[in-house]
Amino acid sequence: MSLRSRGIDAIDIEILRILANDCTTAINKISQAVGVSVPNVRKRIRRLKALGVIKGCKASIDPEVLGALTYLILFQAPEGEDGNTDISAVKSSEIERIFYSSKRGFGAVLARTLDPGGVDEIVRRIEKAGFQVENTIFIDREVGDEPWVPEKPLTKVQAKCSFCQSIIVGRPYTVVLDDGRILVFHNERCAEAYFKLNLDKGRLKG
């Protein structure tokens, strides 16, 4: 399913980029960065959580500083069985990530242990779960730990005029309402037309 079909736009991607780099970033700072109101940012984050895009906020720990040993363990599904084998039995506290191709019945785990002999125990548990371990690779170097975020659907966040809904080129004319909402327009004339129209329709209080 594409980003657009999920209703994810360039502003959502920018919010994800900010949270991926620091999930403790204050909502008001995100609001200022992406150019939408604080309530709008909260609404977008709630929707991204409901979609399962945002899975949570965790501390990033450097295993190397703790002296942890890292291994990539490749394994195969039991012979004669398809790729629908339950891989949950492989899980353990030492295993950080599990990658599995159900079509090929082939998988890999990223495991970390403080004990040099710990990898042997991890391998035994994987084999006890019914999988055949093909290879165990010691990882002594990791390159690139930047959080992944998808490419933006648009090249940049482009604001739309609250009155005519066309894309604003250049610096927008901004109005902050009493309820905290931020409206953007091409210019003051667009803003005046917007408020006159909505006052006439009774949508805004004079």
mmCIF file of C-alpha atoms in Angstrom:
data_model
loop_
_atom_site.group_PDB
_atom_site.id
_atom_site.type_symbol
_atom_site.label_atom_id
_atom_site.label_comp_id
_atom_site.label_asym_id
_atom_site.label_seq_id
_atom_site.Cartn_x
_atom_site.Cartn_y
_atom_site.Cartn_z
ATOM 1 C CA MET A 1 0.000 0.000 0.000
ATOM 2 C CA SER A 2 1.433 3.398 -1.030
ATOM 3 C CA LEU A 3 1.937 6.410 1.215
ATOM 4 C CA ARG A 4 -0.782 8.318 -0.616
ATOM 5 C CA SER A 5 -3.315 5.492 -0.269
ATOM 6 C CA ARG A 6 -2.686 5.556 3.480
ATOM 7 C CA GLY A 7 -3.328 9.291 3.505
ATOM 8 C CA ILE A 8 0.269 10.113 4.451
ATOM 9 C CA ASP A 9 1.485 13.407 3.028
ATOM 10 C CA ALA A 10 4.695 15.441 3.060
ATOM 11 C CA ILE A 11 3.867 17.020 6.417
ATOM 12 C CA ASP A 12 3.419 13.560 7.977
ATOM 13 C CA ILE A 13 6.796 12.504 6.568
ATOM 14 C CA GLU A 14 8.458 15.591 8.034
ATOM 15 C CA ILE A 15 6.889 14.815 11.431
ATOM 16 C CA LEU A 16 8.199 11.240 11.184
ATOM 17 C CA ARG A 17 11.654 12.540 10.290
ATOM 18 C CA ILE A 18 11.708 14.772 13.383
ATOM 19 C CA LEU A 19 10.439 12.037 15.719
ATOM 20 C CA ALA A 20 12.818 9.443 14.262
ATOM 21 C CA ASN A 21 15.765 11.658 15.165
ATOM 22 C CA ASP A 22 14.387 12.581 18.603
ATOM 23 C CA CYS A 23 11.086 11.117 19.742
ATOM 24 C CA THR A 24 11.025 13.490 22.745
ATOM 25 C CA THR A 25 10.760 16.596 20.542
ATOM 26 C CA ALA A 26 8.070 18.904 21.933
ATOM 27 C CA ILE A 27 4.834 19.176 19.944
ATOM 28 C CA ASN A 28 5.127 22.963 19.695
ATOM 29 C CA LYS A 29 8.592 22.653 18.132
ATOM 30 C CA ILE A 30 7.261 20.139 15.601
ATOM 31 C CA SER A 31 4.397 22.539 14.872
ATOM 32 C CA GLN A 32 6.827 25.370 14.156
ATOM 33 C CA ALA A 33 9.011 23.137 11.978
ATOM 34 C CA VAL A 34 6.232 21.814 9.722
ATOM 35 C CA GLY A 35 4.003 24.900 9.643
ATOM 36 C CA VAL A 36 0.751 23.480 11.020
ATOM 37 C CA SER A 37 -0.992 24.040 14.352
ATOM 38 C CA VAL A 38 -0.246 22.127 17.558
ATOM 39 C CA PRO A 39 -3.691 20.400 17.525
ATOM 40 C CA ASN A 40 -3.083 19.390 13.906
ATOM 41 C CA VAL A 41 0.303 17.862 14.805
ATOM 42 C CA ARG A 42 -1.291 15.921 17.692
ATOM 43 C CA LYS A 43 -4.025 14.660 15.363
ATOM 44 C CA ARG A 44 -1.473 13.544 12.772
ATOM 45 C CA ILE A 45 0.651 11.721 15.372
ATOM 46 C CA ARG A 46 -2.440 9.927 16.743
ATOM 47 C CA ARG A 47 -3.353 8.827 13.198
ATOM 48 C CA LEU A 48 0.205 7.638 12.466
ATOM 49 C CA LYS A 49 0.108 5.598 15.684
ATOM 50 C CA ALA A 50 -3.296 4.147 14.759
ATOM 51 C CA LEU A 51 -1.914 3.149 11.331
ATOM 52 C CA GLY A 52 1.001 1.413 13.047
ATOM 53 C CA VAL A 53 3.553 3.720 11.407
ATOM 54 C CA ILE A 54 4.750 5.008 14.784
ATOM 55 C CA LYS A 55 5.406 1.970 16.970
ATOM 56 C CA GLY A 56 6.696 3.716 20.078
ATOM 57 C CA CYS A 57 9.511 5.742 21.573
ATOM 58 C CA LYS A 58 12.614 3.913 22.775
ATOM 59 C CA ALA A 59 16.080 4.752 24.085
ATOM 60 C CA SER A 60 18.869 4.068 21.586
ATOM 61 C CA ILE A 61 21.620 2.054 23.278
ATOM 62 C CA ASP A 62 25.095 1.593 21.802
ATOM 63 C CA PRO A 63 25.914 -2.136 22.285
ATOM 64 C CA GLU A 64 29.598 -1.549 21.544
ATOM 65 C CA VAL A 65 29.978 0.757 24.544
ATOM 66 C CA LEU A 66 28.583 -2.015 26.743
ATOM 67 C CA GLY A 67 31.027 -4.501 25.229
ATOM 68 C CA ALA A 68 28.301 -6.541 23.552
ATOM 69 C CA LEU A 69 29.200 -9.034 20.804
ATOM 70 C CA THR A 70 27.014 -8.904 17.705
ATOM 71 C CA TYR A 71 26.132 -11.865 15.469
ATOM 72 C CA LEU A 72 24.063 -12.388 12.354
ATOM 73 C CA ILE A 73 22.645 -15.917 12.413
ATOM 74 C CA LEU A 74 21.160 -17.339 9.190
ATOM 75 C CA PHE A 75 18.612 -20.138 9.498
ATOM 76 C CA GLN A 76 16.330 -22.285 7.351
ATOM 77 C CA ALA A 77 12.809 -23.555 8.032
ATOM 78 C CA PRO A 78 12.476 -27.272 8.878
ATOM 79 C CA GLU A 79 12.942 -29.489 5.817
ATOM 80 C CA GLY A 80 9.689 -30.374 4.111
ATOM 81 C CA GLU A 81 7.756 -27.551 5.756
ATOM 82 C CA ASP A 82 6.638 -24.344 4.100
ATOM 83 C CA GLY A 83 7.527 -20.848 5.194
ATOM 84 C CA ASN A 84 4.568 -20.549 7.540
ATOM 85 C CA THR A 85 6.520 -22.062 10.417
ATOM 86 C CA ASP A 86 5.980 -20.136 13.643
ATOM 87 C CA ILE A 87 9.132 -18.085 14.142
ATOM 88 C CA SER A 88 8.022 -16.671 17.498
ATOM 89 C CA ALA A 89 9.779 -19.638 19.131
ATOM 90 C CA VAL A 90 13.071 -18.118 17.986
ATOM 91 C CA LYS A 91 12.594 -14.999 20.120
ATOM 92 C CA SER A 92 14.775 -14.435 23.174
ATOM 93 C CA SER A 93 16.203 -11.524 25.153
ATOM 94 C CA GLU A 94 19.513 -11.735 23.240
ATOM 95 C CA ILE A 95 17.851 -11.470 19.832
ATOM 96 C CA GLU A 96 17.325 -7.869 18.776
ATOM 97 C CA ARG A 97 15.723 -8.390 15.365
ATOM 98 C CA ILE A 98 14.298 -11.291 13.365
ATOM 99 C CA PHE A 99 14.074 -11.156 9.557
ATOM 100 C CA TYR A 100 12.117 -13.910 7.818
ATOM 101 C CA SER A 101 10.975 -14.678 4.268
ATOM 102 C CA SER A 102 7.856 -16.825 4.517
ATOM 103 C CA LYS A 103 8.007 -17.560 0.767
ATOM 104 C CA ARG A 104 11.499 -19.048 0.972
ATOM 105 C CA GLY A 105 11.430 -20.312 4.547
ATOM 106 C CA PHE A 106 14.721 -18.538 5.132
ATOM 107 C CA GLY A 107 15.555 -16.075 7.882
ATOM 108 C CA ALA A 108 18.173 -14.229 9.860
ATOM 109 C CA VAL A 109 18.441 -12.924 13.389
ATOM 110 C CA LEU A 110 20.532 -10.083 14.761
ATOM 111 C CA ALA A 111 21.736 -11.233 18.171
ATOM 112 C CA ARG A 112 23.808 -9.524 20.844
ATOM 113 C CA THR A 113 25.436 -11.092 23.881
ATOM 114 C CA LEU A 114 27.894 -9.980 26.560
ATOM 115 C CA ASP A 115 29.197 -13.537 26.938
ATOM 116 C CA PRO A 116 31.473 -14.867 24.125
ATOM 117 C CA GLY A 117 29.869 -18.285 24.544
ATOM 118 C CA GLY A 118 26.366 -16.841 24.473
ATOM 119 C CA VAL A 119 26.011 -17.235 20.724
ATOM 120 C CA ASP A 120 26.246 -21.027 21.052
ATOM 121 C CA GLU A 121 23.253 -20.995 23.383
ATOM 122 C CA ILE A 122 21.311 -18.797 20.962
ATOM 123 C CA VAL A 123 22.071 -21.230 18.117
ATOM 124 C CA ARG A 124 20.926 -24.170 20.247
ATOM 125 C CA ARG A 125 17.624 -22.459 21.010
ATOM 126 C CA ILE A 126 17.020 -21.726 17.326
ATOM 127 C CA GLU A 127 17.708 -25.367 16.447
ATOM 128 C CA LYS A 128 15.533 -26.557 19.335
ATOM 129 C CA ALA A 129 12.699 -24.514 17.819
ATOM 130 C CA GLY A 130 13.022 -26.735 14.731
ATOM 131 C CA PHE A 131 15.103 -24.522 12.454
ATOM 132 C CA GLN A 132 18.381 -25.405 10.800
ATOM 133 C CA VAL A 133 21.166 -22.866 11.386
ATOM 134 C CA GLU A 134 23.057 -22.309 8.120
ATOM 135 C CA ASN A 135 25.706 -19.826 9.215
ATOM 136 C CA THR A 136 26.788 -17.670 12.147
ATOM 137 C CA ILE A 137 28.562 -14.422 11.303
ATOM 138 C CA PHE A 138 30.390 -12.305 13.869
ATOM 139 C CA ILE A 139 29.800 -8.598 13.203
ATOM 140 C CA ASP A 140 32.694 -6.383 14.282
ATOM 141 C CA ARG A 141 31.651 -3.254 12.433
ATOM 142 C CA GLU A 142 28.350 -1.476 11.901
ATOM 143 C CA VAL A 143 28.020 1.432 9.494
ATOM 144 C CA GLY A 144 25.048 3.757 9.429
ATOM 145 C CA ASP A 145 22.674 3.883 12.364
ATOM 146 C CA GLU A 146 20.477 6.739 11.197
ATOM 147 C CA PRO A 147 16.750 6.092 11.684
ATOM 148 C CA TRP A 148 14.939 5.180 8.468
ATOM 149 C CA VAL A 149 12.156 7.385 7.172
ATOM 150 C CA PRO A 150 10.521 7.135 3.738
ATOM 151 C CA GLU A 151 11.138 9.585 0.937
ATOM 152 C CA LYS A 152 8.752 12.494 0.955
ATOM 153 C CA PRO A 153 5.793 12.233 -1.443
ATOM 154 C CA LEU A 154 6.596 15.868 -2.288
ATOM 155 C CA THR A 155 9.995 17.498 -2.604
ATOM 156 C CA LYS A 156 9.166 19.797 0.293
ATOM 157 C CA VAL A 157 6.313 20.710 2.612
ATOM 158 C CA GLN A 158 4.089 23.000 0.549
ATOM 159 C CA ALA A 159 1.497 25.098 2.328
ATOM 160 C CA LYS A 160 -1.933 25.642 0.765
ATOM 161 C CA CYS A 161 -3.989 28.805 1.080
ATOM 162 C CA SER A 162 -6.830 28.300 3.584
ATOM 163 C CA PHE A 163 -9.119 30.328 1.304
ATOM 164 C CA CYS A 164 -8.542 29.070 -2.246
ATOM 165 C CA GLN A 165 -6.611 25.836 -1.422
ATOM 166 C CA SER A 166 -3.927 26.534 -4.031
ATOM 167 C CA ILE A 167 -0.221 26.076 -3.231
ATOM 168 C CA ILE A 168 1.476 29.126 -1.721
ATOM 169 C CA VAL A 169 4.688 30.187 -3.425
ATOM 170 C CA GLY A 170 6.947 32.228 -1.175
ATOM 171 C CA ARG A 171 6.276 33.407 2.364
ATOM 172 C CA PRO A 172 2.649 32.851 3.451
ATOM 173 C CA TYR A 173 0.436 35.377 5.236
ATOM 174 C CA THR A 174 -0.237 33.731 8.621
ATOM 175 C CA VAL A 175 -3.152 34.191 11.036
ATOM 176 C CA VAL A 176 -3.293 32.559 14.484
ATOM 177 C CA LEU A 177 -6.835 32.020 15.801
ATOM 178 C CA ASP A 178 -7.872 32.204 19.456
ATOM 179 C CA ASP A 179 -8.178 28.399 19.615
ATOM 180 C CA GLY A 180 -4.547 27.955 18.536
ATOM 181 C CA ARG A 181 -5.219 27.057 14.910
ATOM 182 C CA ILE A 182 -2.837 28.508 12.346
ATOM 183 C CA LEU A 183 -4.262 29.569 8.984
ATOM 184 C CA VAL A 184 -2.080 30.489 6.028
ATOM 185 C CA PHE A 185 -2.988 32.568 2.982
ATOM 186 C CA HIS A 186 -1.366 34.000 -0.138
ATOM 187 C CA ASN A 187 -1.815 37.517 1.202
ATOM 188 C CA GLU A 188 -3.996 39.731 3.387
ATOM 189 C CA ARG A 189 -6.709 39.947 0.715
ATOM 190 C CA CYS A 190 -7.147 36.157 0.753
ATOM 191 C CA ALA A 191 -7.374 36.235 4.547
ATOM 192 C CA GLU A 192 -10.036 38.964 4.507
ATOM 193 C CA ALA A 193 -12.060 37.068 1.892
ATOM 194 C CA TYR A 194 -11.813 33.852 3.938
ATOM 195 C CA PHE A 195 -13.054 35.471 7.151
ATOM 196 C CA LYS A 196 -15.831 37.377 5.393
ATOM 197 C CA LEU A 197 -17.064 34.190 3.727
ATOM 198 C CA ASN A 198 -17.024 32.201 6.956
ATOM 199 C CA LEU A 199 -18.602 34.992 9.015
ATOM 200 C CA ASP A 200 -21.418 35.201 6.456
ATOM 201 C CA LYS A 201 -21.936 31.437 6.766
ATOM 202 C CA GLY A 202 -21.837 31.613 10.563
ATOM 203 C CA ARG A 203 -18.782 29.363 10.843
ATOM 204 C CA LEU A 204 -16.769 31.972 12.735
ATOM 205 C CA LYS A 205 -17.835 34.325 15.467
ATOM 206 C CA GLY A 206 -17.349 37.994 14.764
#
